[in-house]
PDB file of N, CA and C in Angstrom:
ATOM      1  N   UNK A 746    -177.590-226.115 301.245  1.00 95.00           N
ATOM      2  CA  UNK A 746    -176.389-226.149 302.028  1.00 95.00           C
ATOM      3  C   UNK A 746    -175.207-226.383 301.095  1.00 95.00           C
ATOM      4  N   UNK A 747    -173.737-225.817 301.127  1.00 97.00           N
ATOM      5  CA  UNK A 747    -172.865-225.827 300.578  1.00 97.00           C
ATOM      6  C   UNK A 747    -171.461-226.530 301.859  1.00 97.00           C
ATOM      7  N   UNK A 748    -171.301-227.761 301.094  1.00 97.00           N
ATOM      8  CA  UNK A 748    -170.335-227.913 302.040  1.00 97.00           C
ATOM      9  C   UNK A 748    -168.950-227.550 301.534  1.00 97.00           C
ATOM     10  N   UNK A 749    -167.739-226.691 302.036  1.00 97.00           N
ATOM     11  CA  UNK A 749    -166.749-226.051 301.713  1.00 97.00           C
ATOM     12  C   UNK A 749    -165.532-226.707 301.868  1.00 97.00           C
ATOM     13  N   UNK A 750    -165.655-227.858 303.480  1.00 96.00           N
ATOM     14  CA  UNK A 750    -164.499-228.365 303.675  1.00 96.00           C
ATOM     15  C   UNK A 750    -164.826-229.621 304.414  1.00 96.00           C
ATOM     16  N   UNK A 751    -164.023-230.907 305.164  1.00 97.00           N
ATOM     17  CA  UNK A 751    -164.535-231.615 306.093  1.00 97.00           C
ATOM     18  C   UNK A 751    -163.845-232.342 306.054  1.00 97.00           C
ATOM     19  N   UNK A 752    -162.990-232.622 307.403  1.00 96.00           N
ATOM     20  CA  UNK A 752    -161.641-233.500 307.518  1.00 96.00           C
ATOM     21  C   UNK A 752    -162.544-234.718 309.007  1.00 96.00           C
ATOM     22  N   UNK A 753    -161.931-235.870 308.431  1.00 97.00           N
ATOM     23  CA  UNK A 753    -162.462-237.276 309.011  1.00 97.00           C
ATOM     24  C   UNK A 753    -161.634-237.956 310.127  1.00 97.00           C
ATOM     25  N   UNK A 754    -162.271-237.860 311.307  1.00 96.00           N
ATOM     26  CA  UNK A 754    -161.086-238.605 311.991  1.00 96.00           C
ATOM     27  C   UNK A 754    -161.638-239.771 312.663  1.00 96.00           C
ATOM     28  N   UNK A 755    -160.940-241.250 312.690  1.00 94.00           N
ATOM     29  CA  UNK A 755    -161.485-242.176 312.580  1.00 94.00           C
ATOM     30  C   UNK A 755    -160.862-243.049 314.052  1.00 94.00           C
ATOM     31  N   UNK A 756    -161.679-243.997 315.019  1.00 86.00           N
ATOM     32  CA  UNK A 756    -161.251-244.485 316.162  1.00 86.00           C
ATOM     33  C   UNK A 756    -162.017-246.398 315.750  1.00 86.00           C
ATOM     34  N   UNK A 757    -161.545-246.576 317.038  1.00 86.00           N
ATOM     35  CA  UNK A 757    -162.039-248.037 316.663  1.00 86.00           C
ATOM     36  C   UNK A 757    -163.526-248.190 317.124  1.00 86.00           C
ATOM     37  N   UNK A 758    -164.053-246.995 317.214  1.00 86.00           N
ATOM     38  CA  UNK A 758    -165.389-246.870 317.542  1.00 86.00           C
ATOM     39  C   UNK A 758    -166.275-245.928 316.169  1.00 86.00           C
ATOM     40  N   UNK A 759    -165.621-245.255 314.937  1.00 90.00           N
ATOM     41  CA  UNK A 759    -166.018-244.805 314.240  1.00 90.00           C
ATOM     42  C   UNK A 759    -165.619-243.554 313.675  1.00 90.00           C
ATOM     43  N   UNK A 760    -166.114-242.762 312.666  1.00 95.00           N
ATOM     44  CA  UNK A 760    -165.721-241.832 312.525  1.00 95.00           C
ATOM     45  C   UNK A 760    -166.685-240.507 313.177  1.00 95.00           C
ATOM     46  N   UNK A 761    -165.781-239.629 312.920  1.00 97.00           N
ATOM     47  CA  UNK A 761    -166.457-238.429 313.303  1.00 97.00           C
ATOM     48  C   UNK A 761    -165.570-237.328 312.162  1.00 97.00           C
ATOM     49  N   UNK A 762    -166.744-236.112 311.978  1.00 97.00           N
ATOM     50  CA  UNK A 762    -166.614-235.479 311.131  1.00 97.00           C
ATOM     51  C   UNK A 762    -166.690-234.078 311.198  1.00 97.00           C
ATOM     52  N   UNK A 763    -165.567-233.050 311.143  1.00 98.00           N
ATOM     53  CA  UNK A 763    -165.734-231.994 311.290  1.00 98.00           C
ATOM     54  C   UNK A 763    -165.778-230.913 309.898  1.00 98.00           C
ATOM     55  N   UNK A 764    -166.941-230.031 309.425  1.00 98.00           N
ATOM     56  CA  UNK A 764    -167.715-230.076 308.623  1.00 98.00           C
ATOM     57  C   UNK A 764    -167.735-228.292 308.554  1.00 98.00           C
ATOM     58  N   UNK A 765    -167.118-227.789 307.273  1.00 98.00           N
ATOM     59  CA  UNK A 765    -167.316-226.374 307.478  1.00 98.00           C
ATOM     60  C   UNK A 765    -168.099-226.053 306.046  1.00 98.00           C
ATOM     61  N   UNK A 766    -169.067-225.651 306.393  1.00 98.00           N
ATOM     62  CA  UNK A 766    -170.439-225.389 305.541  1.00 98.00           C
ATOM     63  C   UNK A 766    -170.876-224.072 305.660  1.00 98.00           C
ATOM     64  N   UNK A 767    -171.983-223.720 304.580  1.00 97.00           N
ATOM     65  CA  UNK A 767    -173.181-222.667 304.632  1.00 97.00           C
ATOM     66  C   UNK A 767    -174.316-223.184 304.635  1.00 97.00           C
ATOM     67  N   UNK A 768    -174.816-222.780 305.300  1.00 96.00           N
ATOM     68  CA  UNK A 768    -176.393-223.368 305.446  1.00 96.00           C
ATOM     69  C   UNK A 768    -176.915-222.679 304.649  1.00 96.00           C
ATOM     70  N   UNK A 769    -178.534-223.045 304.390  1.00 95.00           N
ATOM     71  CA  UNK A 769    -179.258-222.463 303.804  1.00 95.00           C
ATOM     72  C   UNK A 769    -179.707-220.924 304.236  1.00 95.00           C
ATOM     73  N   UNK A 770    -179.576-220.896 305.267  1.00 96.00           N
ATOM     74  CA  UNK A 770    -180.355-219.440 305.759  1.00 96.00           C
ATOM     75  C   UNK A 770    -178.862-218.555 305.199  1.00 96.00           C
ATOM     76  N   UNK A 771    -177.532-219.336 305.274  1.00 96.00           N
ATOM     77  CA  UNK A 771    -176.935-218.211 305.096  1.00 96.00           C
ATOM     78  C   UNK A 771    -175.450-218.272 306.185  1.00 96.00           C
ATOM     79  N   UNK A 772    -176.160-219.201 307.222  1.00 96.00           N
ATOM     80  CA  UNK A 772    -175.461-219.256 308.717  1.00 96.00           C
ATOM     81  C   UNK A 772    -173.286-220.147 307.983  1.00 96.00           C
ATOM     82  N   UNK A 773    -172.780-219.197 307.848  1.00 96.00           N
ATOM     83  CA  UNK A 773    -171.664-220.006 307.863  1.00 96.00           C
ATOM     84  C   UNK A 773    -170.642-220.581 309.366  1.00 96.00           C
ATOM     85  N   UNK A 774    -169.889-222.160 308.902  1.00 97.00           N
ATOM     86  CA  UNK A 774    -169.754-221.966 310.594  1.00 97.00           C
ATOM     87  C   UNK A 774    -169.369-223.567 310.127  1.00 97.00           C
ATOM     88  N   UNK A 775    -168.783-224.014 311.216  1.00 98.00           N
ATOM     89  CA  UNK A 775    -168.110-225.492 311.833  1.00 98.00           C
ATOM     90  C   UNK A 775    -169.072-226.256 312.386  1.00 98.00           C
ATOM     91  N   UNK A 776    -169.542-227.580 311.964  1.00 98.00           N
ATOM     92  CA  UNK A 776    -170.135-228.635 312.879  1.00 98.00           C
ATOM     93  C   UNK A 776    -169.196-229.858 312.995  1.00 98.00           C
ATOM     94  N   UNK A 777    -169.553-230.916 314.017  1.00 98.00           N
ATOM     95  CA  UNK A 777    -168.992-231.684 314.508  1.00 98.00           C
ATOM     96  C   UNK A 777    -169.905-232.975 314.763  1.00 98.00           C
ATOM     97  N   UNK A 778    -169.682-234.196 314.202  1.00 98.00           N
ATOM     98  CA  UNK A 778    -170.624-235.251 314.777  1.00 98.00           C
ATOM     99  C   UNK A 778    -170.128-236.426 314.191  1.00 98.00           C
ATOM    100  N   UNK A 779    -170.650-237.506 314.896  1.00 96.00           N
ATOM    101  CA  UNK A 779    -170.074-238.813 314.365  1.00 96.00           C
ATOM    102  C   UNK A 779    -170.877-239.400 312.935  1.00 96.00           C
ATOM    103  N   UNK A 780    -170.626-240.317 312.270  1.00 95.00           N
ATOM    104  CA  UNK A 780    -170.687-240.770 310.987  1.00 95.00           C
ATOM    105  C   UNK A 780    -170.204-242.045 310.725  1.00 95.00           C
ATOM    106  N   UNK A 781    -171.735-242.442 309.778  1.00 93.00           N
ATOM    107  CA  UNK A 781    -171.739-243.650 309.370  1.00 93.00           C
ATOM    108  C   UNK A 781    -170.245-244.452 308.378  1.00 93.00           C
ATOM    109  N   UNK A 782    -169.742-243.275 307.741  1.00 92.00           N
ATOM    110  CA  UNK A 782    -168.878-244.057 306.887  1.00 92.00           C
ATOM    111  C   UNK A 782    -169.067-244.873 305.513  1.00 92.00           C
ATOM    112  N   UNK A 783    -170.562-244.399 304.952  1.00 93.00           N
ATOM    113  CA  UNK A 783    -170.907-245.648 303.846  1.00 93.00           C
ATOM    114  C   UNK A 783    -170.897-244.631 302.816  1.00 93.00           C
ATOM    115  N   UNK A 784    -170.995-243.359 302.922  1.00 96.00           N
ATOM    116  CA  UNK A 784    -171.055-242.501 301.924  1.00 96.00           C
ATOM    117  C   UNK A 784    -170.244-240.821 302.457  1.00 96.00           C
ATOM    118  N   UNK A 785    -169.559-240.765 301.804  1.00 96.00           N
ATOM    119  CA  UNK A 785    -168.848-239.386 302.323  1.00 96.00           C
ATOM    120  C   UNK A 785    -169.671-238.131 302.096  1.00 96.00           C
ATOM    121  N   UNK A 786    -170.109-237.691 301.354  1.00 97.00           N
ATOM    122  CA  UNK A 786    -170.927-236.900 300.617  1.00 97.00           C
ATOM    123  C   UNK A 786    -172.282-236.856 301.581  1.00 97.00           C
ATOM    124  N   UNK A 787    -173.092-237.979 301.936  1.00 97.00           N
ATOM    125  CA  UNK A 787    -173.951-238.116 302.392  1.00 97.00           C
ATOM    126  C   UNK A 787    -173.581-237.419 304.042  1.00 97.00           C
ATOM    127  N   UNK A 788    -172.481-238.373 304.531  1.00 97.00           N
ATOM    128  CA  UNK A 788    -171.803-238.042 305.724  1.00 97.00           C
ATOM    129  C   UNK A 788    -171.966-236.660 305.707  1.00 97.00           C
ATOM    130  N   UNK A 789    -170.665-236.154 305.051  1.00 98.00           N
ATOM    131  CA  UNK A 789    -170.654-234.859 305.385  1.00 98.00           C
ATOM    132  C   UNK A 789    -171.909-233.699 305.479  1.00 98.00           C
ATOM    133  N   UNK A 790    -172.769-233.811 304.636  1.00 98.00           N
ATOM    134  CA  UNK A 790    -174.376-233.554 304.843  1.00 98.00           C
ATOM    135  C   UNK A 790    -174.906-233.524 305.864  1.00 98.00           C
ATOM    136  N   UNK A 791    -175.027-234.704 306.504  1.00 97.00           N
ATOM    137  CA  UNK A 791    -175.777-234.894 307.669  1.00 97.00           C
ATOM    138  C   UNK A 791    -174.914-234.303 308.911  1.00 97.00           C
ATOM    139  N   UNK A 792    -173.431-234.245 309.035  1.00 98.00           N
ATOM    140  CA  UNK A 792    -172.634-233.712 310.182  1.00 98.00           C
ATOM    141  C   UNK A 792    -173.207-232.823 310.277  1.00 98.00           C
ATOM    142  N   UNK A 793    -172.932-231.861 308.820  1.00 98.00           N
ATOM    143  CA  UNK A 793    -173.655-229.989 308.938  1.00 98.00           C
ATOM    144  C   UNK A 793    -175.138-229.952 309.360  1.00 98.00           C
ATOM    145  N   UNK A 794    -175.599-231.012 308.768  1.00 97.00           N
ATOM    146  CA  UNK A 794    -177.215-230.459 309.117  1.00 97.00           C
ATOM    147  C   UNK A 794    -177.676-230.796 310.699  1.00 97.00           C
ATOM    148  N   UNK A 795    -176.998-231.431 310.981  1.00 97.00           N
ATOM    149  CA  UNK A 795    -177.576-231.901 313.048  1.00 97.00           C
ATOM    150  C   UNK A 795    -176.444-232.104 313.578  1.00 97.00           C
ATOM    151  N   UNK A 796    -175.212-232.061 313.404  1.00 98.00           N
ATOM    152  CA  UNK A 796    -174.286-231.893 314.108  1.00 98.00           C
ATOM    153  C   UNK A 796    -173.962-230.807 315.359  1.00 98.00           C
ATOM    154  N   UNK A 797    -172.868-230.763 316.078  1.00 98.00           N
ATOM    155  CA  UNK A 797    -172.935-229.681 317.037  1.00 98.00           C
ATOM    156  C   UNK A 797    -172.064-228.289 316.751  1.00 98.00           C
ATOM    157  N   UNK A 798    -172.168-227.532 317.105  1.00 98.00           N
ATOM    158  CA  UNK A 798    -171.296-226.247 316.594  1.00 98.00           C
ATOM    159  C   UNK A 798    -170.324-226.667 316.941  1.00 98.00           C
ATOM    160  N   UNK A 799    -168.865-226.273 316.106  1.00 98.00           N
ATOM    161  CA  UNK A 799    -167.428-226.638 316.295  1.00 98.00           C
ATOM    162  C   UNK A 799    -167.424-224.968 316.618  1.00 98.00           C
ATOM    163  N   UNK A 800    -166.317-224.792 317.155  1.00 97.00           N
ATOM    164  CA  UNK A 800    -165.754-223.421 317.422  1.00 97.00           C
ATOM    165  C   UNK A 800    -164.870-223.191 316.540  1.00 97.00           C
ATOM    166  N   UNK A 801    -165.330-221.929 315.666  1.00 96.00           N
ATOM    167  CA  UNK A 801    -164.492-221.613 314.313  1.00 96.00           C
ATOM    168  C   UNK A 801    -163.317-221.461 314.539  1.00 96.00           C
ATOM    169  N   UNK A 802    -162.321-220.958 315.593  1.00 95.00           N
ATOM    170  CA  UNK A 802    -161.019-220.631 315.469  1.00 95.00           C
ATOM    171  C   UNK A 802    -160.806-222.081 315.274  1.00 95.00           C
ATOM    172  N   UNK A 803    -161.149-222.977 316.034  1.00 96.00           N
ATOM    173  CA  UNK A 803    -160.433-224.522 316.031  1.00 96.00           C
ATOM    174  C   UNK A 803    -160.742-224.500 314.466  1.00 96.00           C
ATOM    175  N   UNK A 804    -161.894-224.775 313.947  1.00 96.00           N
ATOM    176  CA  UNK A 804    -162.305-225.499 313.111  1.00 96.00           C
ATOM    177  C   UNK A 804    -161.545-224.994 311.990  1.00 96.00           C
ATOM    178  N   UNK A 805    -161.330-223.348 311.735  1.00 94.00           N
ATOM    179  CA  UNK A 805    -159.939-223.067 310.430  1.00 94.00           C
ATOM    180  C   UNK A 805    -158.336-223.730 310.334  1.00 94.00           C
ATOM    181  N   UNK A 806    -158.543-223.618 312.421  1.00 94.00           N
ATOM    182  CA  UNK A 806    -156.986-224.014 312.230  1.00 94.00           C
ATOM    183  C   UNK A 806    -156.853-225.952 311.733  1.00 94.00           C
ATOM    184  N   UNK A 807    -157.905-226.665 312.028  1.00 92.00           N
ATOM    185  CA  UNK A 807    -157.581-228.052 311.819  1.00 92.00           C
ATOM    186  C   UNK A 807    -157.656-228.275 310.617  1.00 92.00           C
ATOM    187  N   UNK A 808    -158.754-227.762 309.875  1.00 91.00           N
ATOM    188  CA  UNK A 808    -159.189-227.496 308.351  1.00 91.00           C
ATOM    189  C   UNK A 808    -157.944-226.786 307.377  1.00 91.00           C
ATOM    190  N   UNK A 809    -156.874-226.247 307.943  1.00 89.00           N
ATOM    191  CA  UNK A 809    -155.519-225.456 307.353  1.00 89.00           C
ATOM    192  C   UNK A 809    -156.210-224.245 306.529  1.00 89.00           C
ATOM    193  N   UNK A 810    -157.153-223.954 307.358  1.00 82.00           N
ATOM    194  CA  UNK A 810    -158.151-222.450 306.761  1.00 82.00           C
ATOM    195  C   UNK A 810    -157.617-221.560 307.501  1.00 82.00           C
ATOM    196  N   UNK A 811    -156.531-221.645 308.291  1.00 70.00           N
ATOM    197  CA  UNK A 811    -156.085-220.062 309.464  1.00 70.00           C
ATOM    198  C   UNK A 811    -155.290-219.322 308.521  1.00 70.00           C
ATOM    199  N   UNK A 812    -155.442-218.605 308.264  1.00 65.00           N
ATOM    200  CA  UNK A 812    -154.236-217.295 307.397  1.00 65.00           C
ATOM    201  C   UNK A 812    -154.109-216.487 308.316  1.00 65.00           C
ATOM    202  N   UNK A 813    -153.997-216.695 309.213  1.00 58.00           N
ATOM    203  CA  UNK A 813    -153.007-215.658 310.300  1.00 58.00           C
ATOM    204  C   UNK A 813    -151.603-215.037 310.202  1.00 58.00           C
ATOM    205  N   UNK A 814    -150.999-213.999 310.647  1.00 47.00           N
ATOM    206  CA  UNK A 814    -150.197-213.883 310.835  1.00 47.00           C
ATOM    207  C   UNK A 814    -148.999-214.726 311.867  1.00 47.00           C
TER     208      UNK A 814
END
């Protein structure tokens, strides 16, 4: 897995992590899930690997990945 990008947003209940990766098979794409916070690297890992699908238009535009017109 290659992680590419992953912006952290944090509540008084924890963080959560939105996570734009390649998987191993190949699958590129946005996940979403909450996180421990003790290791970023680790974090971001685990968002992509069992996290939930983010919906890519969101996930470029929050990530500042949209090159739109």
């Amino acid at each position: 897995m290659k992680i590419h990008n992953v912006m952290w947003f944090s509540s008084g209940k924890g963080l959560v992590g939105i996570v734009h990766a390649t998987q191993d098979d190949g699958e590129q794409g946005y996940w979403i899930a909450p996180a421990d916070g003790f290791n970023e690297v680790i974090d971001a890992n685990l968002v992509a690997a069992h996290g939930a699908r983010f919906p890519d238009a969101a996930g470029k535009i929050l990530l500042g990945e949209h090159h739109g017109n």
